[in-house]
Every structure is written in C-alpha cells, then in structure tokens.
PDB file of C-alpha atoms in Angstrom:
ATOM      1  CA  GLU A   3       6.805   5.808 -10.640  1.00 81.00           C
ATOM      2  CA  VAL A   4       8.735   4.151  -9.045  1.00 81.00           C
ATOM      3  CA  ILE A   5       5.958   3.503  -6.060  1.00 81.00           C
ATOM      4  CA  TYR A   6       3.385   2.177  -8.544  1.00 83.00           C
ATOM      5  CA  LYS A   7       5.482  -0.138 -10.066  1.00 86.00           C
ATOM      6  CA  LEU A   8       6.639  -1.867  -6.886  1.00 82.00           C
ATOM      7  CA  MET A   9       3.009  -1.952  -5.665  1.00 85.00           C
ATOM      8  CA  GLU A  10       2.483  -3.350  -9.325  1.00 87.00           C
ATOM      9  CA  ASP A  11       5.028  -6.239  -8.396  1.00 86.00           C
ATOM     10  CA  ILE A  12       4.173  -6.752  -5.192  1.00 84.00           C
ATOM     11  CA  ALA A  13       0.291  -7.576  -6.914  1.00 86.00           C
ATOM     12  CA  ASP A  14       2.075 -10.018  -9.595  1.00 86.00           C
ATOM     13  CA  ASN A  15       4.451 -11.474  -6.206  1.00 84.00           C
ATOM     14  CA  VAL A  16       0.760 -12.440  -4.604  1.00 84.00           C
ATOM     15  CA  PHE A  17      -1.700 -13.358  -7.299  1.00 83.00           C
ATOM     16  CA  ASN A  18       0.602 -14.525  -9.943  1.00 82.00           C
ATOM     17  CA  ALA A  19      -1.645 -17.101 -12.439  1.00 81.00           C
ATOM     18  CA  ASN A  20       1.186 -19.212 -12.058  1.00 82.00           C
ATOM     19  CA  PRO A  21       1.153 -20.757  -8.365  1.00 81.00           C
ATOM     20  CA  LEU A  22       5.302 -21.191  -9.112  1.00 82.00           C
ATOM     21  CA  LEU A  23       5.588 -17.757  -8.931  1.00 80.00           C
ATOM     22  CA  GLN A  24       3.629 -16.521  -6.414  1.00 79.00           C
ATOM     23  CA  GLN A  25       5.791 -15.324  -2.660  1.00 80.00           C
ATOM     24  CA  GLY A  26       2.509 -15.142  -0.877  1.00 70.00           C
ATOM     25  CA  GLY A  27       1.867 -12.824   1.592  1.00 65.00           C
ATOM     26  CA  ASP A  28      -0.034  -9.960   1.538  1.00 66.00           C
ATOM     27  CA  MET A  29      -0.440  -6.665  -0.530  1.00 70.00           C
ATOM     28  CA  SER A  30       1.514  -3.029   1.336  1.00 65.00           C
ATOM     29  CA  ARG A  31      -0.264  -0.789   2.782  1.00 68.00           C
ATOM     30  CA  ILE A  32       0.992   3.320   3.095  1.00 72.00           C
ATOM     31  CA  THR A  33      -0.628   4.880   4.871  1.00 72.00           C
ATOM     32  CA  GLY A  34      -2.228   8.529   3.261  1.00 79.00           C
ATOM     33  CA  ALA A  35      -2.567   6.178  -0.676  1.00 85.00           C
ATOM     34  CA  SER A  36      -5.328   4.718  -2.247  1.00 88.00           C
ATOM     35  CA  TYR A  37      -5.508   2.436  -4.945  1.00 90.00           C
ATOM     36  CA  SER A  38      -8.173   0.196  -6.920  1.00 91.00           C
ATOM     37  CA  ILE A  39      -6.440  -3.640  -7.865  1.00 88.00           C
ATOM     38  CA  LYS A  40      -8.279  -5.843 -11.066  1.00 91.00           C
ATOM     39  CA  ILE A  41      -6.198  -9.702  -9.354  1.00 86.00           C
ATOM     40  CA  SER A  42      -6.940 -11.361 -13.166  1.00 87.00           C
ATOM     41  CA  ALA A  43      -5.919  -7.690 -15.097  1.00 90.00           C
ATOM     42  CA  PRO A  44      -2.138  -9.281 -16.512  1.00 90.00           C
ATOM     43  CA  SER A  45       0.949  -8.650 -14.468  1.00 88.00           C
ATOM     44  CA  GLY A  46       1.388  -4.999 -14.559  1.00 90.00           C
ATOM     45  CA  LYS A  47      -1.950  -3.725 -15.310  1.00 93.00           C
ATOM     46  CA  ARG A  48      -3.246  -4.193 -12.037  1.00 91.00           C
ATOM     47  CA  ILE A  49      -4.121  -1.482 -10.453  1.00 91.00           C
ATOM     48  CA  SER A  50      -5.983   1.949 -10.902  1.00 94.00           C
ATOM     49  CA  ASP A  51      -6.807   4.825  -9.846  1.00 94.00           C
ATOM     50  CA  PHE A  52      -4.055   4.943  -7.456  1.00 92.00           C
ATOM     51  CA  LYS A  53      -4.273   7.754  -5.035  1.00 92.00           C
ATOM     52  CA  ILE A  54      -1.854   9.765  -2.428  1.00 87.00           C
ATOM     53  CA  GLY A  55      -3.301  12.097  -0.318  1.00 86.00           C
ATOM     54  CA  GLY A  56      -6.245  11.827  -2.276  1.00 89.00           C
ATOM     55  CA  LYS A  57      -4.696  13.366  -5.004  1.00 93.00           C
ATOM     56  CA  PRO A  58      -3.463  11.594  -8.427  1.00 94.00           C
ATOM     57  CA  ILE A  59      -0.617   9.418  -7.845  1.00 91.00           C
ATOM     58  CA  ASP A  60       2.031  12.175  -9.712  1.00 91.00           C
ATOM     59  CA  MET A  61       4.584  10.348 -11.453  1.00 88.00           C
ATOM     60  CA  LYS A  62       7.798  13.077 -11.761  1.00 89.00           C
ATOM     61  CA  LYS A  63       6.815  13.946  -8.155  1.00 89.00           C
ATOM     62  CA  THR A  64       9.156  12.132  -5.305  1.00 85.00           C
ATOM     63  CA  TYR A  65       7.505  11.049  -2.300  1.00 79.00           C
ATOM     64  CA  ARG A  66       7.618  10.005   1.363  1.00 73.00           C
ATOM     65  CA  VAL A  67       6.151   6.924   2.201  1.00 67.00           C
ATOM     66  CA  SER A  68       6.446   4.291   5.428  1.00 62.00           C
ATOM     67  CA  SER A  69       5.187   0.849   5.514  1.00 59.00           C
ATOM     68  CA  TRP A  70       5.689  -1.911   7.728  1.00 58.00           C
ATOM     69  CA  GLY A  71       7.643  -5.079   6.957  1.00 55.00           C
ATOM     70  CA  GLY A  72       9.862  -5.827   3.280  1.00 54.00           C
ATOM     71  CA  ASN A  73      12.024  -3.991   1.253  1.00 53.00           C
ATOM     72  CA  LEU A  74       9.939  -0.404   1.168  1.00 52.00           C
ATOM     73  CA  GLN A  75      13.652   1.071   2.455  1.00 49.00           C
ATOM     74  CA  ASN A  76      15.905   0.531  -0.667  1.00 54.00           C
ATOM     75  CA  VAL A  77      12.615   1.479  -3.574  1.00 55.00           C
ATOM     76  CA  GLY A  78      14.364   5.193  -3.296  1.00 56.00           C
ATOM     77  CA  GLU A  79      17.775   6.500  -2.665  1.00 59.00           C
ATOM     78  CA  ASN A  80      18.767   6.625   0.903  1.00 54.00           C
ATOM     79  CA  LEU A  81      20.479   9.710   1.881  1.00 55.00           C
ATOM     80  CA  ASP A  82      21.733   9.110   5.738  1.00 63.00           C
ATOM     81  CA  GLU A  83      21.392   5.381   6.257  1.00 66.00           C
ATOM     82  CA  LYS A  84      21.561   6.466   9.768  1.00 70.00           C
ATOM     83  CA  ALA A  85      17.837   8.440   9.420  1.00 70.00           C
ATOM     84  CA  ILE A  86      16.633   4.932   8.682  1.00 74.00           C
ATOM     85  CA  ARG A  87      14.465   3.679  12.007  1.00 78.00           C
ATOM     86  CA  PRO A  88      12.402   0.946  12.986  1.00 80.00           C
ATOM     87  CA  VAL A  89       8.769   2.011  11.992  1.00 78.00           C
ATOM     88  CA  TYR A  90       7.421   1.088  15.344  1.00 85.00           C
ATOM     89  CA  GLU A  91       9.233   3.637  16.647  1.00 88.00           C
ATOM     90  CA  VAL A  92       8.164   6.201  13.426  1.00 85.00           C
ATOM     91  CA  VAL A  93       4.883   5.338  15.143  1.00 84.00           C
ATOM     92  CA  SER A  94       5.060   5.074  18.717  1.00 90.00           C
ATOM     93  CA  ASP A  95       6.357   9.270  18.212  1.00 92.00           C
ATOM     94  CA  TYR A  96       4.072  10.409  15.839  1.00 88.00           C
ATOM     95  CA  ILE A  97       1.106   8.731  18.166  1.00 89.00           C
ATOM     96  CA  ARG A  98       3.040  10.643  21.042  1.00 92.00           C
ATOM     97  CA  ARG A  99       3.042  13.978  19.343  1.00 93.00           C
ATOM     98  CA  GLN A 100      -0.623  14.192  17.535  1.00 90.00           C
ATOM     99  CA  LYS A 101      -2.255  12.871  21.112  1.00 83.00           C
ATOM    100  CA  VAL A 102      -5.374  11.318  19.232  1.00 85.00           C
ATOM    101  CA  ILE A 103      -5.093  10.185  16.204  1.00 82.00           C
ATOM    102  CA  ASP A 104      -7.967   9.438  13.731  1.00 79.00           C
ATOM    103  CA  ILE A 105      -8.324   5.942  12.127  1.00 73.00           C
ATOM    104  CA  PRO A 106     -10.495   5.671   9.038  1.00 68.00           C
ATOM    105  CA  LEU A 107     -12.960   3.389   8.844  1.00 68.00           C
ATOM    106  CA  GLU A 108     -13.523   2.578   5.322  1.00 72.00           C
ATOM    107  CA  SER A 109     -10.041   0.701   3.763  1.00 76.00           C
ATOM    108  CA  ASN A 110      -7.986   2.054   1.348  1.00 82.00           C
ATOM    109  CA  VAL A 111      -7.774  -0.111  -1.348  1.00 83.00           C
ATOM    110  CA  LYS A 112     -11.283  -1.149  -3.041  1.00 84.00           C
ATOM    111  CA  ILE A 113     -10.785  -4.623  -5.427  1.00 84.00           C
ATOM    112  CA  LEU A 114     -12.116  -4.400  -8.644  1.00 87.00           C
ATOM    113  CA  ASP A 115     -13.084  -8.558  -9.430  1.00 85.00           C
ATOM    114  CA  MET A 116     -13.222 -10.122  -6.179  1.00 76.00           C
ATOM    115  CA  ASP A 117     -15.749 -10.344  -3.198  1.00 70.00           C
ATOM    116  CA  CYS A 118     -13.072 -10.648  -0.371  1.00 62.00           C
ATOM    117  CA  GLY A 119     -15.902 -10.668   2.645  1.00 63.00           C
ATOM    118  CA  CYS A 120     -14.110  -7.392   3.735  1.00 60.00           C
ATOM    119  CA  PRO A 121     -16.876  -4.710   5.949  1.00 56.00           C
ATOM    120  CA  VAL A 122     -17.586  -2.022   4.704  1.00 57.00           C
ATOM    121  CA  LYS A 123     -18.268   1.478   6.439  1.00 54.00           C
ATOM    122  CA  GLY A 124     -22.040   1.005   6.847  1.00 52.00           C
ATOM    123  CA  ALA A 125     -22.766  -2.761   6.765  1.00 50.00           C
ATOM    124  CA  THR A 126     -24.759  -4.641   9.192  1.00 52.00           C
ATOM    125  CA  CYS A 127     -24.534  -8.330   9.752  1.00 50.00           C
ATOM    126  CA  THR A 128     -26.640 -10.784   9.529  1.00 45.00           C
TER     127      THR A 128
END
C-alpha cells in the first residue's frame, strides 16, 4: 500500500494541475514494476494496473525495491542503516554477478491519456 501511495504522490508532484504545486522531476522508475497512468485524473486516482513482477500488487505484502535518487529509502522501515548502499554499488554488483543482462525494449509505464512520443517496440520511423 505504501509504494502505491508513493507513486500517486510522485504523480501529483509532477502532474498537479496547479503549476505552483508542481515540484518537477519525473516519475520514479522501479525495476520489475509496471503501471498505467492517467495524467488528467485527479490526485490519488492516476495510477492503475500496478504490477510487480507481472502480478497485481498486493497491498498487504512487503516488497523490496530499488530506485535512483530521491528519498525512496525513507518510505519503509530501515531496520539496519548500515545496509543502505548507493544504488550504483548495488547495480554494479548485480551486473558483475549476472554477467549477461536482458533489458526489455518495452516501457514499464503506459500513459493512458497523452501521446508522449515515446518509441514503442516494433515502431518504425518515417
């Protein structure tokens, strides 16, 4: 439930109808998560079809996520502050262990009410 509320809060920071309340930036990217967003929807109603690992989010379940920048580490409870590491260390360690990384070509975010001009898998340029 916390991560869903966080994504709604971030969406409000970026897309608030009142320009004085827009805090800039962009939507957080969370590996393994996908969601749809309706930018014109009211605050708290923008995010839908939120999935983690391809499965609908379970609001009662605890998830471990990684994100770049911001204060995402403060969303949940950190039981051991010594365990907090810079994301570049976490990612580089992961790459070293995996040797080969499969990067999906499709976006994990579907914008429902606006054409962002983002390329999609199979698209051709003319």
